[in-house]
Amino acid sequence: MTYAIETPPVVALPIAGSDATFPVRRVYCIGRNYAAHAIEMGHDPDREPPFFFQKNPDNLDPSGEFPYPPQTSDVHHEAEIAVMLKTGGTNIAVENALDHVFGYALALDMTRRDLQGVAKKMGRPWEIGKAFERSAPVGPIHPVAEVGHPSEGRIALAVNGELRQEGDLNQMIWKVPEMIAYLSEYFELAPGDVILSGTPSGVGPVEKGDEMVLSAEGLGELKVTVV
Ligand code: MN
């Protein structure tokens, strides 16, 4: 097989304690998955059906640097954990969903909040606010064999040493197995798929030069500098 143009690189993420990398296929992100964050964004935190948007595989960036993006003056941090799938399928049962997980990583769902706000107001898609270059800084993947399935414990984000976001993984409205089961009813999940699991309250803007430090129970720390 020859390709007519230069082939795009496979996005491959580092795995803690391994020389192997994790190839990314798709990136799904859940919206408003912690009640306190839904409230701060002006929404009812009741358990409505979940909703998802997508980022692009090459938006995931393990470099530790986040370039301030163009066409915005209000970029927000959203501290999250990412779920990496090793297998997939359709109509996956909640009880079996965790069998598909390869591992977990710290991740930031960086958001051009001003552009997302316009999109929301006009009933337009969110990509312009969410799926821009290097919009998802991500830490090394911790395999399930090492860390199990983190479902409770502190998740926090500090900017320049000041605590901005704090929550507990057990506050997710839709739990990881439920997100996998739900997505698999609408899409065929497959090895390499990544799910960002939502953010606790306290989202806010960053500026060039800021240092963000994200942490979550069992997944260590991720330092990302805004450049
Ligand atoms: Mn998010």
Coordinates of C-alpha atoms and ligand atoms in Angstrom, one line a residue:
M1 CA 0.0 0.0 0.0
T2 CA 1.4 3.4 -0.9
Y3 CA -0.1 6.6 0.3
A4 CA -0.5 9.6 -1.9
I5 CA 0.7 12.1 0.7
E6 CA 2.9 12.0 3.8
T7 CA 1.4 9.7 6.4
P8 CA 0.2 11.3 9.6
P9 CA 2.0 10.0 12.7
V10 CA 0.3 7.7 15.1
V11 CA -0.2 9.5 18.4
A12 CA 1.5 7.3 21.0
L13 CA 1.5 8.1 24.7
P14 CA 4.0 7.1 27.4
I15 CA 3.2 4.3 29.8
A16 CA 4.7 4.6 33.3
G17 CA 7.4 1.9 33.9
S18 CA 7.4 0.7 30.3
D19 CA 9.2 1.3 27.0
A20 CA 6.0 0.5 25.1
T21 CA 3.6 3.3 24.2
F22 CA -0.2 3.6 24.0
P23 CA -1.5 4.3 20.4
V24 CA -4.5 6.6 20.4
R25 CA -7.6 6.1 18.2
R26 CA -10.3 8.4 19.5
V27 CA -10.9 10.8 22.3
Y28 CA -14.3 11.2 24.0
C29 CA -14.9 13.7 26.7
I30 CA -17.9 13.9 29.1
G31 CA -19.4 17.2 30.0
R32 CA -20.6 18.3 33.4
N33 CA -19.8 15.1 35.3
Y34 CA -19.3 16.6 38.8
A35 CA -22.3 18.3 40.3
A36 CA -20.4 21.3 41.7
H37 CA -18.9 22.0 38.3
A38 CA -22.3 21.7 36.6
I39 CA -23.6 24.3 39.1
E40 CA -20.7 26.7 38.6
M41 CA -21.4 26.6 34.8
G42 CA -25.1 27.5 35.5
H43 CA -26.7 24.0 35.0
D44 CA -28.9 21.7 37.0
P45 CA -26.7 19.0 38.6
D46 CA -29.5 16.4 38.4
R47 CA -28.6 13.1 36.7
E48 CA -29.7 13.8 33.2
P49 CA -28.4 11.5 30.4
P50 CA -24.6 12.1 30.0
F51 CA -23.3 14.0 26.9
F52 CA -20.0 13.8 25.2
F53 CA -17.9 15.8 22.9
Q54 CA -14.7 14.8 21.2
K55 CA -11.1 16.0 21.0
N56 CA -8.7 14.9 18.3
P57 CA -6.1 12.2 19.0
D58 CA -3.3 14.5 18.3
N59 CA -4.6 17.1 20.8
L60 CA -3.2 14.8 23.5
D61 CA 0.2 16.1 24.5
P62 CA 2.5 14.5 27.0
S63 CA 5.2 17.2 26.7
G64 CA 4.5 19.1 29.9
E65 CA 4.0 22.4 28.0
F66 CA 0.8 24.0 27.0
P67 CA 1.1 26.7 24.3
Y68 CA -1.4 29.5 24.9
P69 CA -3.7 29.0 21.9
P70 CA -4.8 31.6 19.3
Q71 CA -8.1 33.4 19.0
T72 CA -8.9 33.5 22.7
S73 CA -8.3 35.5 25.8
D74 CA -9.9 33.1 28.3
V75 CA -8.3 29.7 28.3
H76 CA -9.5 27.6 31.3
H77 CA -8.0 24.5 33.0
E78 CA -10.2 21.5 33.6
A79 CA -8.5 18.8 35.8
E80 CA -9.6 15.3 34.8
I81 CA -8.5 11.7 34.7
A82 CA -8.3 9.9 31.4
V83 CA -9.4 6.3 30.8
M84 CA -7.5 4.4 28.2
L85 CA -9.2 1.3 26.6
K86 CA -7.3 -1.8 25.5
T87 CA -10.4 -3.4 23.9
G88 CA -13.8 -2.2 22.8
G89 CA -17.1 -3.2 21.3
T90 CA -20.7 -2.2 21.2
N91 CA -23.4 -2.5 23.8
I92 CA -20.9 -3.3 26.6
A93 CA -22.6 -4.1 29.9
V94 CA -21.8 -1.9 32.9
E95 CA -20.7 -5.0 34.8
N96 CA -18.0 -5.9 32.2
A97 CA -17.0 -2.4 31.2
L98 CA -13.9 -2.2 33.4
D99 CA -12.5 -5.3 31.7
H100 CA -11.8 -3.0 28.7
V101 CA -9.7 -0.5 30.5
F102 CA -5.9 -0.6 29.9
G103 CA -5.0 2.2 32.4
Y104 CA -5.5 5.7 33.6
A105 CA -3.7 9.0 33.3
L106 CA -4.0 12.6 34.6
A107 CA -5.2 14.9 31.9
L108 CA -6.3 18.5 31.3
D109 CA -9.3 19.4 29.2
M110 CA -8.0 22.9 28.2
T111 CA -10.9 25.0 27.0
R112 CA -11.2 28.3 25.1
R113 CA -14.0 29.3 27.3
D114 CA -14.9 32.5 25.4
L115 CA -15.3 30.6 22.2
Q116 CA -17.1 27.7 23.9
G117 CA -19.5 30.3 25.4
V118 CA -20.4 31.8 22.0
A119 CA -20.9 28.2 20.6
K120 CA -23.2 27.3 23.4
K121 CA -25.2 30.6 23.0
M122 CA -25.6 30.0 19.3
G123 CA -26.3 26.3 19.5
R124 CA -23.1 25.5 17.6
P125 CA -20.7 22.6 18.1
W126 CA -17.9 22.9 20.7
E127 CA -14.9 21.9 18.7
I128 CA -13.7 25.5 18.4
G129 CA -13.5 25.8 22.1
K130 CA -12.3 22.3 22.9
A131 CA -10.5 20.5 20.1
F132 CA -7.6 22.9 19.3
E133 CA -3.9 22.1 19.1
R134 CA -2.3 20.5 22.2
S135 CA -5.6 21.1 24.1
A136 CA -5.2 18.0 26.2
P137 CA -2.0 17.8 28.2
V138 CA -1.7 14.3 29.6
G139 CA 0.5 12.4 32.0
P140 CA 2.0 8.9 31.7
I141 CA -0.5 6.1 31.6
H142 CA -0.7 4.0 34.7
P143 CA -1.7 0.4 33.8
V144 CA -4.6 -1.2 35.7
A145 CA -2.2 -3.9 36.7
E146 CA -0.3 -1.2 38.7
V147 CA -3.0 1.1 40.0
G148 CA -6.3 -0.8 39.7
H149 CA -9.4 1.3 38.9
P150 CA -9.2 4.6 40.8
S151 CA -12.8 5.4 41.8
E152 CA -12.3 7.5 44.9
G153 CA -9.7 9.9 46.4
R154 CA -8.7 13.5 45.9
I155 CA -8.3 15.1 42.5
A156 CA -6.9 18.6 42.6
L157 CA -5.3 21.3 40.5
A158 CA -3.1 24.2 41.7
V159 CA -1.8 27.1 39.6
N160 CA 1.4 28.7 40.7
G161 CA 1.0 26.9 44.0
E162 CA -2.5 28.2 44.7
L163 CA -5.3 25.5 44.9
R164 CA -7.9 26.1 42.2
Q165 CA -9.8 22.8 41.8
E166 CA -10.5 20.1 44.3
G167 CA -12.9 17.2 44.3
D168 CA -13.1 13.5 44.9
L169 CA -13.2 10.9 42.1
N170 CA -16.2 9.4 43.9
Q171 CA -18.2 12.6 43.0
M172 CA -18.4 11.7 39.3
I173 CA -22.1 11.7 38.4
W174 CA -21.5 9.0 35.7
K175 CA -18.9 6.5 36.8
V176 CA -16.2 5.1 34.5
P177 CA -18.1 1.8 33.8
E178 CA -21.3 3.7 33.1
M179 CA -19.5 6.0 30.6
I180 CA -18.0 3.1 28.7
A181 CA -21.3 1.3 28.6
Y182 CA -23.2 4.4 27.5
L183 CA -20.7 5.4 24.8
S184 CA -20.7 1.8 23.4
E185 CA -24.4 2.1 22.8
Y186 CA -23.8 4.9 20.4
F187 CA -20.3 4.2 19.0
E188 CA -18.2 1.2 18.5
L189 CA -15.4 1.5 21.0
A190 CA -12.0 0.1 20.1
P191 CA -8.5 -0.4 21.4
G192 CA -6.8 3.0 21.7
D193 CA -9.9 5.0 22.6
V194 CA -9.5 7.5 25.4
I195 CA -12.3 8.9 27.7
L196 CA -11.8 12.1 29.6
S197 CA -14.0 11.8 32.7
G198 CA -15.0 15.3 33.6
T199 CA -13.8 18.0 36.0
P200 CA -14.6 19.1 39.5
S201 CA -15.5 22.7 40.3
G202 CA -13.0 25.5 40.3
V203 CA -12.2 25.8 36.6
G204 CA -10.6 29.1 35.7
P205 CA -8.2 31.0 33.4
V206 CA -4.5 30.6 33.0
E207 CA -1.9 33.0 31.6
K208 CA 1.5 32.5 29.9
G209 CA 4.1 31.5 32.4
D210 CA 1.6 29.8 34.8
E211 CA 2.5 26.4 36.2
M212 CA -0.4 24.0 36.6
V213 CA 0.0 21.0 38.9
L214 CA -2.7 18.3 38.6
S215 CA -2.9 15.4 41.0
A216 CA -5.3 12.5 41.6
E217 CA -5.3 9.6 44.0
G218 CA -3.0 6.8 42.7
L219 CA -1.9 8.7 39.6
G220 CA 0.8 11.0 40.9
E221 CA 1.3 14.5 39.7
L222 CA 1.3 16.2 36.3
K223 CA 3.1 19.6 35.9
V224 CA 2.2 21.6 32.9
T225 CA 3.6 25.1 32.1
V226 CA 1.7 27.6 29.9
V227 CA 4.1 28.9 27.3
Ligands
MN1 MN -13.9 18.7 30.7

